[in-house]
mmCIF file of C-alpha atoms and ligand atoms in Angstrom:
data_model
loop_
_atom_site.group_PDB
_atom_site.id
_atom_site.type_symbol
_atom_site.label_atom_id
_atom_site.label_comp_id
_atom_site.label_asym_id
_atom_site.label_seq_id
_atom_site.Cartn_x
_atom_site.Cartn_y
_atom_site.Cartn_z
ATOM 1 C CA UNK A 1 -14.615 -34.721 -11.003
ATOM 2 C CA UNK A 2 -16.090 -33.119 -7.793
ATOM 3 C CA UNK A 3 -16.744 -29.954 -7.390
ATOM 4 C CA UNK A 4 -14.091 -27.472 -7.126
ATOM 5 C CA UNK A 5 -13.869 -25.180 -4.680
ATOM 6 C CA UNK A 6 -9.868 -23.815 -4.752
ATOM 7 C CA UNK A 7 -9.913 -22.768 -7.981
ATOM 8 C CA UNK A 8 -6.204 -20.636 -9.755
ATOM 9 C CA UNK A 9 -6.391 -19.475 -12.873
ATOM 10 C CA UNK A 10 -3.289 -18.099 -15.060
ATOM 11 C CA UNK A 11 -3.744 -15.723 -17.712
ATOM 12 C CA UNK A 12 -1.000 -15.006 -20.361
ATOM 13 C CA UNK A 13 -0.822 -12.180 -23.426
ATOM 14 C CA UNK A 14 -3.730 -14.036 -25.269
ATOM 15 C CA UNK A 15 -6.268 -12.711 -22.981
ATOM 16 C CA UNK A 16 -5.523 -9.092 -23.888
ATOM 17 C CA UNK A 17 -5.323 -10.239 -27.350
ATOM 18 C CA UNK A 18 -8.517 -9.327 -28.358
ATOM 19 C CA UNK A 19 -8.764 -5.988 -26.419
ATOM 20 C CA UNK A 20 -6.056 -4.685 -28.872
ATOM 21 C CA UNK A 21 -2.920 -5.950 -26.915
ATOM 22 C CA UNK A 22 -0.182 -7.373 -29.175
ATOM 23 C CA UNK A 23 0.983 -10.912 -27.879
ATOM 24 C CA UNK A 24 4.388 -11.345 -26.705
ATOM 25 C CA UNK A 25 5.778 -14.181 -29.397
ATOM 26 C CA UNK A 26 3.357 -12.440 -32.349
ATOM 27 C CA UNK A 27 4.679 -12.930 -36.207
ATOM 28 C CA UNK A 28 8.111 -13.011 -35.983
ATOM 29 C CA UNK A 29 8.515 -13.700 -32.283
ATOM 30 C CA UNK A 30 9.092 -10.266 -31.774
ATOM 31 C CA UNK A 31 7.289 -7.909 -28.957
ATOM 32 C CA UNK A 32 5.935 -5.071 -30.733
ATOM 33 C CA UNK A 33 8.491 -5.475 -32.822
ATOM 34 C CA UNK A 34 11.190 -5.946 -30.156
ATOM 35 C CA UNK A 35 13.712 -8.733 -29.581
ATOM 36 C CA UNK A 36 13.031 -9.582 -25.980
ATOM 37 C CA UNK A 37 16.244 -9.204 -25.404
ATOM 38 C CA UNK A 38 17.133 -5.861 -26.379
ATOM 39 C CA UNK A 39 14.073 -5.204 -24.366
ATOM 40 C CA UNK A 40 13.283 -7.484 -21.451
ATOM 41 C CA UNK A 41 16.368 -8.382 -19.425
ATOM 42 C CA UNK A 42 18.819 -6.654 -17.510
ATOM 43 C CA UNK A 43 21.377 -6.063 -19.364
ATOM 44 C CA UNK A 44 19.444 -4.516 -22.288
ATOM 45 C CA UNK A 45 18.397 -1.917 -19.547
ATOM 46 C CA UNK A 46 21.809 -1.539 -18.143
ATOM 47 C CA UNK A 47 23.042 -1.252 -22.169
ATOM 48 C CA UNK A 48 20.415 1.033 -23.364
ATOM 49 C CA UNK A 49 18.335 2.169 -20.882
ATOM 50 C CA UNK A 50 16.926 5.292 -23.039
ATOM 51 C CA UNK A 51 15.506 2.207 -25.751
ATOM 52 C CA UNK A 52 13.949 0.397 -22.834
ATOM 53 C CA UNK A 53 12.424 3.225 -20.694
ATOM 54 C CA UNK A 54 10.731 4.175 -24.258
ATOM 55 C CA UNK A 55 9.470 0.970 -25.071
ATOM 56 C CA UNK A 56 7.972 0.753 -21.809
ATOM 57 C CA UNK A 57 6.484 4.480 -22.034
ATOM 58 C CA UNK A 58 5.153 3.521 -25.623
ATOM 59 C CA UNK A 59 3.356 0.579 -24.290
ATOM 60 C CA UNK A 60 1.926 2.185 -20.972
ATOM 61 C CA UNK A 61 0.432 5.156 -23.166
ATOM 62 C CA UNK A 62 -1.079 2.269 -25.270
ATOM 63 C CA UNK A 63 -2.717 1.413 -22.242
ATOM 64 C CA UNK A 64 -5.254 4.089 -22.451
ATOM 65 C CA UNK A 65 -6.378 3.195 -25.846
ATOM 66 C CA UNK A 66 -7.779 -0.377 -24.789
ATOM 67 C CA UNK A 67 -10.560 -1.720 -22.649
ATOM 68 C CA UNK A 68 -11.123 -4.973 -21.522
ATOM 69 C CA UNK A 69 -12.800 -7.715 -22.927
ATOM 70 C CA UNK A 70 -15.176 -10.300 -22.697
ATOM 71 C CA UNK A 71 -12.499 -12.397 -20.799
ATOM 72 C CA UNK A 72 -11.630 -9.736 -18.405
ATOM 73 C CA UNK A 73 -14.824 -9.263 -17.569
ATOM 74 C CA UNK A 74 -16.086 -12.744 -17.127
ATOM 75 C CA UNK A 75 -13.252 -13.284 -14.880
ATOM 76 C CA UNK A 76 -13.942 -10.768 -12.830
ATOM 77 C CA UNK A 77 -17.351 -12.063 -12.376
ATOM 78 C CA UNK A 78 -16.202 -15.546 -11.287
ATOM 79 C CA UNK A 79 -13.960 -13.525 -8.629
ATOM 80 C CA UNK A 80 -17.110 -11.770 -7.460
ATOM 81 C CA UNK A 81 -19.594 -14.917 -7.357
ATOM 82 C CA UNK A 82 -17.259 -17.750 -6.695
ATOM 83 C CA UNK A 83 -17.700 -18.656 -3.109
ATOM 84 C CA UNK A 84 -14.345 -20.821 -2.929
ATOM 85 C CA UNK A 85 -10.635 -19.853 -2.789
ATOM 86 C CA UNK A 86 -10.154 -18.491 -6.274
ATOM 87 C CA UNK A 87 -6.766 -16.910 -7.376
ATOM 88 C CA UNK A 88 -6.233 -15.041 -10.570
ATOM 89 C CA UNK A 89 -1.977 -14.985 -11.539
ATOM 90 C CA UNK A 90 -1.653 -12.884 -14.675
ATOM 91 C CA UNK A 91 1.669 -12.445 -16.488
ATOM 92 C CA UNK A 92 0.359 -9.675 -18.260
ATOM 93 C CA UNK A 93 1.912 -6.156 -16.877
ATOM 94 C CA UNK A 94 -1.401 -4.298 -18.433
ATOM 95 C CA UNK A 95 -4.462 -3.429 -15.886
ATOM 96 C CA UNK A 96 -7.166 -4.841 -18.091
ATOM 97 C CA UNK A 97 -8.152 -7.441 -15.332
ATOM 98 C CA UNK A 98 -7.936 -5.043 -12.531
ATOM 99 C CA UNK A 99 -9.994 -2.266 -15.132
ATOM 100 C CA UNK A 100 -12.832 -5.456 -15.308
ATOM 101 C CA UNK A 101 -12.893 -5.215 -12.033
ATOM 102 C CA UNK A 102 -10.757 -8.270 -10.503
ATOM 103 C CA UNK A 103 -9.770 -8.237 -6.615
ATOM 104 C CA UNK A 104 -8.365 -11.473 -6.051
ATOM 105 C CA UNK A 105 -5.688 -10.734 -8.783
ATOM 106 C CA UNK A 106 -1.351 -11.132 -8.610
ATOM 107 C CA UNK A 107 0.627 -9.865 -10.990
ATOM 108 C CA UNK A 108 3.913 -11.742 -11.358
ATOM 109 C CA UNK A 109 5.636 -10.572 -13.950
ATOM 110 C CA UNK A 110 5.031 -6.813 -12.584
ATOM 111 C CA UNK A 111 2.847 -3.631 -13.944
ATOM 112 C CA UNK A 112 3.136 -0.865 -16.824
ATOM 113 C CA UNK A 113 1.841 1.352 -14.887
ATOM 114 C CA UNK A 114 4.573 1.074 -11.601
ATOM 115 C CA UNK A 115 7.730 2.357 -11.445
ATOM 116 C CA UNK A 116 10.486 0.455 -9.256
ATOM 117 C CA UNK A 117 13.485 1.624 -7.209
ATOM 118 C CA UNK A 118 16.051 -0.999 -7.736
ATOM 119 C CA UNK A 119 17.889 -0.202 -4.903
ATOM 120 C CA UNK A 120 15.387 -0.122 -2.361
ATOM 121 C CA UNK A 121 12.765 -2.004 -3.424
ATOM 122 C CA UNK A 122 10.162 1.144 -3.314
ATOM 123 C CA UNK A 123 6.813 0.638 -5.589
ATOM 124 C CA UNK A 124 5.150 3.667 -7.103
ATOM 125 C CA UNK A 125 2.108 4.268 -9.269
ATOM 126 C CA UNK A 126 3.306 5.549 -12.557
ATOM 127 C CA UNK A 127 1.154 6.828 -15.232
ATOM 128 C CA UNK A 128 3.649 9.173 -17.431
ATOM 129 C CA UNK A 129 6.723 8.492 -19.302
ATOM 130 C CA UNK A 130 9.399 7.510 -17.167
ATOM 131 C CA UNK A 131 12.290 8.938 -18.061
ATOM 132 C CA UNK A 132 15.876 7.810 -17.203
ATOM 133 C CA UNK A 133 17.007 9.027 -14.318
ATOM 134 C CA UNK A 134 14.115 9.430 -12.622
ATOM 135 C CA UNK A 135 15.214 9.504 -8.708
ATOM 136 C CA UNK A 136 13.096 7.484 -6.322
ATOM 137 C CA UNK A 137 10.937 9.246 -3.885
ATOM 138 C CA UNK A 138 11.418 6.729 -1.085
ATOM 139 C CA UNK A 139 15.259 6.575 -0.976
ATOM 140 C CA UNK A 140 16.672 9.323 -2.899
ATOM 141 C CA UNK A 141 19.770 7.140 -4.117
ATOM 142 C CA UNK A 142 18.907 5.417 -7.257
ATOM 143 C CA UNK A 143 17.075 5.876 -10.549
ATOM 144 C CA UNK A 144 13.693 4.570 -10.775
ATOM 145 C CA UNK A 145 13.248 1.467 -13.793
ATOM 146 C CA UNK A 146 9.945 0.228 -15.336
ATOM 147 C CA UNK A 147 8.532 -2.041 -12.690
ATOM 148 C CA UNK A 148 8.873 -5.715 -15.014
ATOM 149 C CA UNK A 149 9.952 -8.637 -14.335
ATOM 150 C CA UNK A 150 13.315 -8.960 -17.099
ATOM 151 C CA UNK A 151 14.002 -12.801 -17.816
ATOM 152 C CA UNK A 152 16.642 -13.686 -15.328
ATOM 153 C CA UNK A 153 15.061 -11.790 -12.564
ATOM 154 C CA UNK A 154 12.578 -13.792 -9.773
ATOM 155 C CA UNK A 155 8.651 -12.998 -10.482
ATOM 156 C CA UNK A 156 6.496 -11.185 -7.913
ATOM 157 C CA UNK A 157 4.399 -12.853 -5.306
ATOM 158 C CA UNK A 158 6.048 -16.860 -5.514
ATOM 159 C CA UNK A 159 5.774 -17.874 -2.365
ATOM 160 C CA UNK A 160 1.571 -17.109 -2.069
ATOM 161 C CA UNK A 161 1.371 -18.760 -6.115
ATOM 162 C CA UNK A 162 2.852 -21.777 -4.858
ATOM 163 C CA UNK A 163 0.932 -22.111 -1.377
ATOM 164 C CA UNK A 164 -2.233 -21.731 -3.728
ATOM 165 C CA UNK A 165 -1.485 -24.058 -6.616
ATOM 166 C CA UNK A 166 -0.742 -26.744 -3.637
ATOM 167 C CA UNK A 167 -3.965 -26.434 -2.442
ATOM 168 C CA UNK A 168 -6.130 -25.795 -5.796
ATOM 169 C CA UNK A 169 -8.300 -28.427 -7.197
ATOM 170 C CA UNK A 170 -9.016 -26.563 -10.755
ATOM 171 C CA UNK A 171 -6.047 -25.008 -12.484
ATOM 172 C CA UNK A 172 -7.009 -23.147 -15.467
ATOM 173 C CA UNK A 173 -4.240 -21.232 -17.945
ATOM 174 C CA UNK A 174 -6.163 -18.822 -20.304
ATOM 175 C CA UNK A 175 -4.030 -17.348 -23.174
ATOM 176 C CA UNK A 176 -0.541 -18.352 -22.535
ATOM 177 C CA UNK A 177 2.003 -20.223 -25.027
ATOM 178 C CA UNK A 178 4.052 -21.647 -22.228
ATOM 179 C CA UNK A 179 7.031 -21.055 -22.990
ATOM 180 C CA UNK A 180 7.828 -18.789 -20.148
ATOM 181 C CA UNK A 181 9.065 -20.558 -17.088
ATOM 182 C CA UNK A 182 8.924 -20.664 -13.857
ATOM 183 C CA UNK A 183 4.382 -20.029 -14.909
ATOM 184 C CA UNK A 184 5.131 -22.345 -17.815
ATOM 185 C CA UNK A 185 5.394 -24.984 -14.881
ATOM 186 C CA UNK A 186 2.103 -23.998 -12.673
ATOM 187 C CA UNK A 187 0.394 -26.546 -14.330
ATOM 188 C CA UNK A 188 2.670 -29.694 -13.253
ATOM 189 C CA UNK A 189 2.424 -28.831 -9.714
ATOM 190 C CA UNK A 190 -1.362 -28.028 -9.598
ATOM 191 C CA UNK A 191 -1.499 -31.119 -11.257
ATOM 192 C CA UNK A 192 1.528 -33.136 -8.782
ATOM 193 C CA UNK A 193 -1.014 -31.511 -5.559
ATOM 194 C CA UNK A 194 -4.169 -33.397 -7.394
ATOM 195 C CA UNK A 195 -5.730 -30.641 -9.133
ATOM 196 C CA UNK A 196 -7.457 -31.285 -12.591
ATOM 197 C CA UNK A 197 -6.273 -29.017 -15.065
ATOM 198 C CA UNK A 198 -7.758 -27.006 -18.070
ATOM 199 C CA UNK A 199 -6.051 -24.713 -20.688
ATOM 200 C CA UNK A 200 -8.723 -22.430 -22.888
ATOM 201 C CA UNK A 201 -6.081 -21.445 -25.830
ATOM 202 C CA UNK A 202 -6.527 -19.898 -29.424
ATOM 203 C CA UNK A 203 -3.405 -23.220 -29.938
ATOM 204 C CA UNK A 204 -1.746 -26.014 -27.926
ATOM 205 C CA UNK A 205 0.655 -24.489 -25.667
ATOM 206 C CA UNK A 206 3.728 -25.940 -25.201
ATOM 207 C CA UNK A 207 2.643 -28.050 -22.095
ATOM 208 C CA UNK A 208 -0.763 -28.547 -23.491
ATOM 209 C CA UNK A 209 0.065 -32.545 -22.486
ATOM 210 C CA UNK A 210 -0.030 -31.839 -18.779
ATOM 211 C CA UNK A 211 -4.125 -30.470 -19.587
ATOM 212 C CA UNK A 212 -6.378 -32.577 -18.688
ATOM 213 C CA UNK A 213 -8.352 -30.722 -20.890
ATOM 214 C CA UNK A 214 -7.549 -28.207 -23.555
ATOM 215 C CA UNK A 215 -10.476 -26.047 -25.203
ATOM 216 C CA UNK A 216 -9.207 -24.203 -28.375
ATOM 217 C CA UNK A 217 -10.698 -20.830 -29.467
ATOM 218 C CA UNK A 218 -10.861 -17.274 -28.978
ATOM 219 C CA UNK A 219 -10.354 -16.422 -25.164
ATOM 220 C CA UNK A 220 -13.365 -13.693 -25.531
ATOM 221 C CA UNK A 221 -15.987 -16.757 -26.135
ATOM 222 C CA UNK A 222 -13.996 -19.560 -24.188
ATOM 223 C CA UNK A 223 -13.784 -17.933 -21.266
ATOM 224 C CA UNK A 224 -17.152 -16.656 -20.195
ATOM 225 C CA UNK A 225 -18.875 -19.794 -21.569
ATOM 226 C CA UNK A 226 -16.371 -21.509 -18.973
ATOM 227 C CA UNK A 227 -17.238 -19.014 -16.378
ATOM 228 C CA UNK A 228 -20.967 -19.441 -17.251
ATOM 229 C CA UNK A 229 -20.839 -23.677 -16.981
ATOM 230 C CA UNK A 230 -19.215 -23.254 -13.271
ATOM 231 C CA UNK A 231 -21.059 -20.570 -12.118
ATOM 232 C CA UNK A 232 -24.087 -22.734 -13.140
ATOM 233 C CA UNK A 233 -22.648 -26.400 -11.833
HETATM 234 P P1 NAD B 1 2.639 -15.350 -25.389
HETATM 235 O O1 NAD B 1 2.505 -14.139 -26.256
HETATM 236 O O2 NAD B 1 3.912 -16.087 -25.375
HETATM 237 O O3 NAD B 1 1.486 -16.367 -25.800
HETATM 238 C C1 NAD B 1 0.169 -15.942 -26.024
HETATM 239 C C2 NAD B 1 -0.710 -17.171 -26.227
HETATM 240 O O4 NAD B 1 -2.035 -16.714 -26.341
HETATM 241 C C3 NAD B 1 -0.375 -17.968 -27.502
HETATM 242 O O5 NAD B 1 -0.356 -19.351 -27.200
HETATM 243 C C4 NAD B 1 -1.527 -17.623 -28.432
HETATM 244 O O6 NAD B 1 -1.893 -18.697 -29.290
HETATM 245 C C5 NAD B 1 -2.646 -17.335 -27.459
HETATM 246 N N1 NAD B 1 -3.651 -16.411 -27.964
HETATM 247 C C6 NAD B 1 -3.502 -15.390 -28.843
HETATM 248 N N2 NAD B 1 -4.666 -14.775 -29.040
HETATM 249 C C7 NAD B 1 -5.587 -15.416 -28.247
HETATM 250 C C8 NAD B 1 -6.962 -15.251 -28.029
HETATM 251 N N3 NAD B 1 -7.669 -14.297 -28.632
HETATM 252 N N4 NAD B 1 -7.580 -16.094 -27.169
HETATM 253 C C9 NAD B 1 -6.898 -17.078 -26.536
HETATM 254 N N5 NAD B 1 -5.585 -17.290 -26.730
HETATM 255 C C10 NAD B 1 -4.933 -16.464 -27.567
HETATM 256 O O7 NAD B 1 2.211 -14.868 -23.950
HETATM 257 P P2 NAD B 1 2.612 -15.342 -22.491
HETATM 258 O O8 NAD B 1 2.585 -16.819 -22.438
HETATM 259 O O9 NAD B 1 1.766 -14.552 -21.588
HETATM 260 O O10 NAD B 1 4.114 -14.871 -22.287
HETATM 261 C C11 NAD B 1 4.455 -13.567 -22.652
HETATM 262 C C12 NAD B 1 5.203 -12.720 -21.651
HETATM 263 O O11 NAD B 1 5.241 -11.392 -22.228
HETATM 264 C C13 NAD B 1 4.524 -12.541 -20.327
HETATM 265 O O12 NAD B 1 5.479 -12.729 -19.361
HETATM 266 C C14 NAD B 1 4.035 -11.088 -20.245
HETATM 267 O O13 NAD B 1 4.556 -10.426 -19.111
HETATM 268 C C15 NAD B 1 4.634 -10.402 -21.441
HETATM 269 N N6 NAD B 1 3.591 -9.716 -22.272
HETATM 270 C C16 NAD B 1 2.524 -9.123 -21.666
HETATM 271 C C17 NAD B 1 1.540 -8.527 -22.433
HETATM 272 C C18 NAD B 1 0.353 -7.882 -21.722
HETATM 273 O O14 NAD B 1 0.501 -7.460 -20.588
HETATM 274 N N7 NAD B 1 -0.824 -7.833 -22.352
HETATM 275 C C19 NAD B 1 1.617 -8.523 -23.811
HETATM 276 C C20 NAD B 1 2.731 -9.125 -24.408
HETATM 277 C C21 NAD B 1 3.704 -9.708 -23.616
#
């Protein structure tokens, strides 16, 4: 392979993993102990909004227990040294990569710590609970709703992912079980636009057959070890 020089890289739950972060299909398949879908859709939120806002406010407040980790931080390296397009897409609604100290970082699946105006669209820092109710600032007319992206809904930022993955030649996926579409399917079109791909897992994802290459360990040493080897090439 040449050298890269358009590199995106998607991180999943299993990057936070070892910060303290509970994965999203952990024993059980549960989310903290959740059904997703008493917790992540829209009509869990329309049906009990007081259950959702909570689980939401429990897992923002857990936010200020963690810190990132050797994968954060490594990460955030390669965004300050790499020299090349480089794009980091996390599905993961914590700040841990942000906290390392990423810049060139999308969240698509949204943020704990944001609160959204469904009705107008209005984003707002939000570090408290968020209680139902809550009027928006911007437009005065709705409630404001934990700023995540509920299966069923369209993830953030789409149109830039896709313009990059066209033009990437390395697509990496760190810590994701892909089984979440529409990032579940990054790596087929990085791939379809000529890109080689690499997935650093603790298991074989679900489209670990797309990989090129799949490294299998604990994201905390596979990561900066992979960050060290291209930093170095
Ligand atoms: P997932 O929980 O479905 O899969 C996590 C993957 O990471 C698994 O394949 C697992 O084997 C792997 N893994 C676990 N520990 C690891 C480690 N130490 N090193 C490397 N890999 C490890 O996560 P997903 O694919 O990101 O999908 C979950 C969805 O749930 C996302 O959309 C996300 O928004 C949400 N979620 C976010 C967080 C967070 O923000 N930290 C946490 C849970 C769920």
């Amino acid at each position: 392979m040449t050298a890269p020089r358009n590199i995106v890289i998607l991180t999943g739950a299993g990057i936070s993993a070892e910060s303290g972060i509970a994965t999203f299909r952990g024993p059980g398949g549960l989310w903290e102990g959740h059904r997703v879908e008493d917790v992540c859709t829209p009509e869990a939120l329309a049906a009990d909004p007081v259950l959702v806002h909570r689980f939401y406010d429990a897992r923002r407040a857990a936010l200020s227990a963690v810190e990132p980790n050797a994968a954060h931080r490594a990460l955030a390296r390669l965004d300050a040294e790499w020299p090349g397009e480089l794009l980091i897409v996390t599905q993961n609604v914590d700040d841990l990569h942000e906290r390392a100290g990423a810049k060139r970082l999308l969240h698509m699946h949204g943020e704990l710590r944001s609160a959204l105006c469904a009705r107008c669209g209005a984003r707002e820092a939000w570090e408290e609970p968020l209680p139902p109710g809550s009027m928006c600032a911007t437009c005065g007319k709705a409630a404001l709703r934990p700023d995540i992206v509920f299966f069923g809904e369209m993830p953030y930022h789409m149109d830039v992912i896709e313009r990059a993955l066209s033009e990437a030649d390395l697509f990496v996926s760190i810590g994701t079980s892909g089984a979440v579409y529409p990032a579940a399917g990054f790596v087929q079109g990085a791939r379809y636009a000529g890109a080689e791909t690499l997935e650093l897992n603790l298991e074989r994802s679900a489209g670990s057959g797309y990989f090129h290459e799949t490294r299998l360990g604990a994201a905390g040493v596979l990561v900066p070890a992979w960050v060290e080897e291209l930093l170095a090439a």
